[in-house]
Tab-separated table of C-alpha atoms in Angstrom:
chain	number	residue	atom	x	y	z
A	1394	MET	CA	-44.455	38.317	-19.622
A	1395	SER	CA	-42.471	40.379	-22.088
A	1396	ARG	CA	-38.787	41.118	-21.745
A	1397	GLY	CA	-36.949	44.290	-22.670
A	1398	ARG	CA	-33.351	45.410	-22.870
A	1399	ASN	CA	-31.236	47.309	-20.383
A	1400	ALA	CA	-28.986	50.295	-21.105
A	1401	GLU	CA	-26.202	48.025	-22.347
A	1402	GLY	CA	-28.566	46.098	-24.630
A	1403	ALA	CA	-28.718	43.029	-22.396
A	1404	GLU	CA	-32.029	41.250	-21.984
A	1405	ILE	CA	-34.032	42.170	-18.878
A	1406	VAL	CA	-34.783	38.951	-17.033
A	1407	PRO	CA	-38.086	39.047	-15.093
A	1408	LEU	CA	-37.595	39.081	-11.351
A	1409	ALA	CA	-38.181	35.815	-9.539
A	1410	PRO	CA	-41.622	35.503	-7.936
A	1411	ALA	CA	-42.042	36.185	-4.251
A	1412	PRO	CA	-44.909	35.400	-1.910
A	1413	ALA	CA	-47.638	37.938	-1.178
A	1414	LEU	CA	-46.992	39.914	1.995
A	1415	GLY	CA	-48.984	41.950	4.489
A	1416	ALA	CA	-49.970	45.362	3.191
A	1417	THR	CA	-48.696	47.171	6.287
A	1418	THR	CA	-45.064	46.238	5.614
A	1419	LEU	CA	-45.161	45.827	1.860
A	1420	ALA	CA	-43.292	48.955	0.762
A	1421	GLU	CA	-40.519	48.316	3.299
A	1422	THR	CA	-40.263	44.645	2.317
A	1423	ILE	CA	-40.039	45.522	-1.366
A	1424	ARG	CA	-37.396	48.168	-0.676
A	1425	VAL	CA	-35.255	45.799	1.394
A	1426	ALA	CA	-35.517	42.950	-1.140
A	1427	LEU	CA	-34.614	45.119	-4.138
A	1428	ALA	CA	-31.850	46.932	-2.232
A	1429	GLU	CA	-30.130	43.665	-1.320
A	1430	GLU	CA	-30.371	42.422	-4.919
A	1431	ILE	CA	-28.810	45.658	-6.172
A	1432	ILE	CA	-26.056	45.762	-3.552
A	1433	THR	CA	-25.077	42.123	-4.079
A	1434	GLY	CA	-25.085	42.520	-7.874
A	1435	ARG	CA	-28.054	40.282	-8.663
A	1436	LEU	CA	-29.596	43.345	-10.294
A	1437	ALA	CA	-26.815	44.876	-12.401
A	1438	PRO	CA	-26.356	48.591	-13.120
A	1439	GLY	CA	-28.568	49.683	-16.000
A	1440	THR	CA	-31.167	46.973	-15.400
A	1441	GLU	CA	-34.721	48.248	-15.659
A	1442	ILE	CA	-37.095	47.691	-12.749
A	1443	GLU	CA	-40.597	47.743	-14.178
A	1444	GLU	CA	-43.330	48.771	-11.723
A	1445	GLN	CA	-45.999	46.330	-12.861
A	1446	GLN	CA	-43.576	43.426	-12.955
A	1447	ALA	CA	-42.380	44.204	-9.422
A	1448	ALA	CA	-45.981	44.566	-8.236
A	1449	GLU	CA	-46.824	41.111	-9.596
A	1450	ARG	CA	-43.739	39.625	-7.986
A	1451	PHE	CA	-44.647	40.915	-4.541
A	1452	GLY	CA	-48.391	40.454	-4.836
A	1453	ALA	CA	-48.911	44.186	-4.471
A	1454	SER	CA	-50.448	47.171	-6.186
A	1455	ARG	CA	-48.176	49.722	-7.801
A	1456	THR	CA	-48.470	52.113	-4.852
A	1457	PRO	CA	-46.083	50.339	-2.396
A	1458	VAL	CA	-43.743	49.534	-5.304
A	1459	ARG	CA	-43.637	53.211	-6.249
A	1460	GLU	CA	-42.947	54.161	-2.618
A	1461	ALA	CA	-40.127	51.607	-2.370
A	1462	LEU	CA	-38.565	52.847	-5.608
A	1463	ARG	CA	-38.662	56.453	-4.384
A	1464	GLU	CA	-36.773	55.403	-1.247
A	1465	LEU	CA	-34.229	53.491	-3.326
A	1466	ALA	CA	-33.754	56.585	-5.499
A	1467	ALA	CA	-33.155	58.695	-2.373
A	1468	ALA	CA	-30.452	56.210	-1.354
A	1469	GLY	CA	-28.855	56.474	-4.801
A	1470	LEU	CA	-29.550	52.846	-5.721
A	1471	VAL	CA	-31.843	53.564	-8.668
A	1472	THR	CA	-32.528	56.449	-11.015
A	1473	ILE	CA	-36.063	57.489	-11.938
A	1474	GLU	CA	-36.382	59.284	-15.259
A	1475	PRO	CA	-39.622	60.543	-16.830
A	1476	ARG	CA	-40.688	58.379	-19.784
A	1477	ARG	CA	-37.571	56.209	-19.353
A	1478	GLY	CA	-38.598	54.359	-16.214
A	1479	VAL	CA	-36.504	53.129	-13.300
A	1480	ARG	CA	-33.021	51.704	-13.708
A	1481	VAL	CA	-30.421	50.373	-11.305
A	1482	ALA	CA	-27.773	53.027	-10.712
A	1483	ALA	CA	-24.045	52.445	-10.822
A	1484	LEU	CA	-22.479	52.719	-7.362
A	1485	THR	CA	-18.722	52.634	-6.943
A	1486	LEU	CA	-16.943	51.350	-3.865
A	1487	GLU	CA	-15.162	54.714	-3.682
A	1488	ARG	CA	-18.493	56.544	-3.393
A	1489	LEU	CA	-19.697	54.091	-0.785
A	1490	GLY	CA	-16.512	54.638	1.212
A	1491	GLU	CA	-17.105	58.389	1.168
A	1492	MET	CA	-20.637	57.937	2.461
A	1493	PHE	CA	-19.571	55.696	5.334
A	1494	GLU	CA	-16.708	58.051	6.215
A	1495	VAL	CA	-19.176	60.912	6.743
A	1496	MET	CA	-21.532	58.642	8.666
A	1497	ALA	CA	-18.678	57.418	10.875
A	1498	GLU	CA	-17.673	60.949	11.873
A	1499	THR	CA	-21.273	61.958	12.524
A	1500	GLU	CA	-21.977	58.925	14.699
A	1501	ALA	CA	-18.712	59.394	16.580
A	1502	MET	CA	-19.793	62.928	17.488
A	1503	CYS	CA	-23.178	61.614	18.603
A	1504	ALA	CA	-21.591	58.960	20.821
A	1505	ARG	CA	-19.207	61.490	22.389
A	1506	LEU	CA	-21.923	64.020	23.206
A	1507	ALA	CA	-24.480	61.413	24.275
A	1508	THR	CA	-22.037	59.945	26.782
A	1509	HIS	CA	-21.965	63.219	28.702
A	1510	ARG	CA	-25.576	64.281	28.177
A	1511	MET	CA	-27.788	61.198	28.386
A	1512	THR	CA	-30.125	60.847	31.340
A	1513	ALA	CA	-30.292	57.791	33.578
A	1514	PRO	CA	-33.495	56.527	31.861
A	1515	GLU	CA	-31.816	56.937	28.458
A	1516	ARG	CA	-28.824	54.974	29.699
A	1517	PHE	CA	-31.027	52.145	30.976
A	1518	ALA	CA	-32.975	52.085	27.696
A	1519	LEU	CA	-29.751	51.754	25.699
A	1520	GLN	CA	-28.629	48.861	27.899
A	1521	ALA	CA	-32.014	47.155	27.420
A	1522	LEU	CA	-31.774	47.444	23.628
A	1523	HIS	CA	-28.294	45.922	23.734
A	1524	ALA	CA	-29.557	43.007	25.826
A	1525	GLN	CA	-32.400	42.388	23.367
A	1526	SER	CA	-29.905	42.412	20.499
A	1527	ALA	CA	-28.056	39.489	22.058
A	1528	ALA	CA	-31.084	37.222	21.513
A	1529	ALA	CA	-31.341	38.271	17.851
A	1530	VAL	CA	-27.655	37.477	17.340
A	1531	GLU	CA	-28.009	34.021	18.903
A	1532	ALA	CA	-31.011	33.305	16.652
A	1533	GLY	CA	-29.233	34.610	13.541
A	1534	ASP	CA	-32.207	36.947	13.091
A	1535	VAL	CA	-30.906	39.584	10.647
A	1536	GLY	CA	-34.215	41.428	10.461
A	1537	GLY	CA	-34.648	41.526	14.225
A	1538	TYR	CA	-31.069	42.608	14.821
A	1539	ASP	CA	-31.333	45.275	12.134
A	1540	ALA	CA	-34.424	46.770	13.798
A	1541	LEU	CA	-32.763	46.806	17.241
A	1542	ASN	CA	-29.576	48.192	15.707
A	1543	ARG	CA	-31.519	51.088	14.183
A	1544	GLU	CA	-33.199	51.848	17.483
A	1545	SER	CA	-29.899	51.695	19.387
A	1546	HIS	CA	-28.266	54.216	17.093
A	1547	SER	CA	-31.377	56.425	17.151
A	1548	ALA	CA	-31.335	56.311	20.964
A	1549	ILE	CA	-27.782	57.649	20.907
A	1550	TYR	CA	-28.792	60.434	18.495
A	1551	ARG	CA	-31.607	61.507	20.819
A	1552	ALA	CA	-29.341	61.327	23.859
A	1553	THR	CA	-27.118	64.062	22.415
A	1554	HIS	CA	-29.953	66.477	23.265
A	1555	ASN	CA	-28.940	68.384	20.149
A	1556	GLY	CA	-31.954	68.391	17.838
A	1557	PHE	CA	-30.079	69.578	14.769
A	1558	LEU	CA	-27.391	66.902	15.102
A	1559	ALA	CA	-29.984	64.179	15.753
A	1560	GLU	CA	-31.934	65.185	12.616
A	1561	HIS	CA	-28.736	65.248	10.540
A	1562	ALA	CA	-27.649	61.818	11.790
A	1563	GLN	CA	-31.096	60.352	11.163
A	1564	ALA	CA	-31.177	61.729	7.615
A	1565	LEU	CA	-27.775	60.192	6.880
A	1566	ARG	CA	-28.929	56.932	8.391
A	1567	LEU	CA	-31.986	56.815	6.119
A	1568	ARG	CA	-29.746	57.449	3.107
A	1569	LEU	CA	-27.487	54.568	4.079
A	1570	ALA	CA	-30.173	52.228	5.458
A	1571	PRO	CA	-30.083	49.712	2.568
A	1572	PHE	CA	-26.306	49.441	2.797
A	1573	ARG	CA	-26.223	49.145	6.572
A	1574	ARG	CA	-28.650	46.231	6.503
A	1575	ALA	CA	-26.847	44.458	3.643
A	1576	GLN	CA	-23.542	44.375	5.546
A	1577	PHE	CA	-25.111	42.016	8.102
A	1578	HIS	CA	-24.944	39.235	5.509
A	1579	GLY	CA	-21.150	39.242	5.753
A	1580	GLU	CA	-19.509	36.297	7.502
A	1581	ASP	CA	-20.251	36.387	11.256
A	1582	ARG	CA	-21.079	40.090	10.923
A	1583	LEU	CA	-23.959	39.981	13.420
A	1584	ARG	CA	-21.683	38.792	16.226
A	1585	ARG	CA	-18.947	41.245	15.350
A	1586	SER	CA	-21.422	44.128	15.150
A	1587	PHE	CA	-22.818	43.178	18.562
A	1588	ALA	CA	-19.300	43.098	20.035
A	1589	GLU	CA	-18.583	46.534	18.558
A	1590	HIS	CA	-21.809	47.886	20.088
A	1591	GLU	CA	-20.758	46.443	23.425
A	1592	ALA	CA	-17.412	48.262	23.195
A	1593	VAL	CA	-19.234	51.553	22.573
A	1594	LEU	CA	-21.712	50.926	25.391
A	1595	ARG	CA	-18.912	50.065	27.825
A	1596	GLN	CA	-17.302	53.467	27.262
A	1597	VAL	CA	-20.644	55.259	27.466
A	1598	LEU	CA	-21.296	53.665	30.875
A	1599	ARG	CA	-17.772	54.569	31.988
A	1600	GLY	CA	-18.424	58.174	31.003
A	1601	ASP	CA	-15.497	58.268	28.556
A	1602	GLY	CA	-16.978	60.249	25.677
A	1603	GLU	CA	-13.780	60.463	23.646
A	1604	GLU	CA	-13.260	56.699	23.684
A	1605	ALA	CA	-16.957	56.080	22.991
A	1606	GLY	CA	-16.589	58.272	19.914
A	1607	ARG	CA	-13.477	56.407	18.779
A	1608	GLN	CA	-15.194	53.049	19.200
A	1609	MET	CA	-18.259	54.254	17.292
A	1610	ARG	CA	-16.107	55.574	14.447
A	1611	ALA	CA	-14.317	52.234	14.201
A	1612	HIS	CA	-17.681	50.413	14.285
A	1613	MET	CA	-19.036	52.378	11.336
A	1614	LEU	CA	-15.853	52.077	9.267
A	1615	THR	CA	-15.820	48.318	9.901
A	1616	ALA	CA	-19.453	48.133	8.737
A	1617	GLY	CA	-18.479	49.939	5.542
A	1618	ALA	CA	-15.567	47.561	4.957
A	1619	SER	CA	-17.828	44.559	5.516
A	1620	LEU	CA	-20.303	45.880	2.972
A	1621	ALA	CA	-17.545	46.532	0.441
A	1622	SER	CA	-16.440	42.921	0.842
A	1623	THR	CA	-20.024	41.732	0.274
A	1624	MET	CA	-20.305	43.849	-2.875
A	1625	ARG	CA	-17.031	42.531	-4.286
A	1626	GLY	CA	-18.253	38.975	-3.840
A	1627	PRO	CA	-16.090	35.837	-3.480
A	1628	GLY	CA	-12.594	35.894	-4.832
């Protein structure tokens, strides 16, 4: 397989091979794998991601690779330029901090409104999701916890009974999805995230919307700080 050069003139090293995966989850799996490599620095800014090479790595056609790359571009992790291909984008910690700050305020508003507006079935469903998350934490199941975490936050968005706010929060969440998953690789982050969720849930069940919002804001800012630490690496 041929090698090229990135924007800085460094040699492009072919991506390590990965096992073939089920077609139904292929685009998502490719997106998650590439996002984590970008966020942790294994794929440096300016590095080219070649469609055919990625397709061979994941045992896929170009279609799920193209879909994954479009999602990464929407998250700001890669740039797609006609006739120049796909390259890893430069992302500063300052920019990441700005993104999490907006997400924190949005989620705090959702938690505050949901506390006062959620129905009894919505409250029970949120408690059930939290209980399921405990098993994922004990098993160290990042993927399982991430899925339950997404559903828990989405349940809070829906419980605001404000369609515009729920759509806005969900759009922000999709933009930050690769980063939010990557922060779970921080030291003991699963357990700390679960504890933070429990603090939010406790206030929701008490009916204290203001405190639920404060706890949610702190939860999101802590997640951003954990991710920043992961991106900086050891030392």
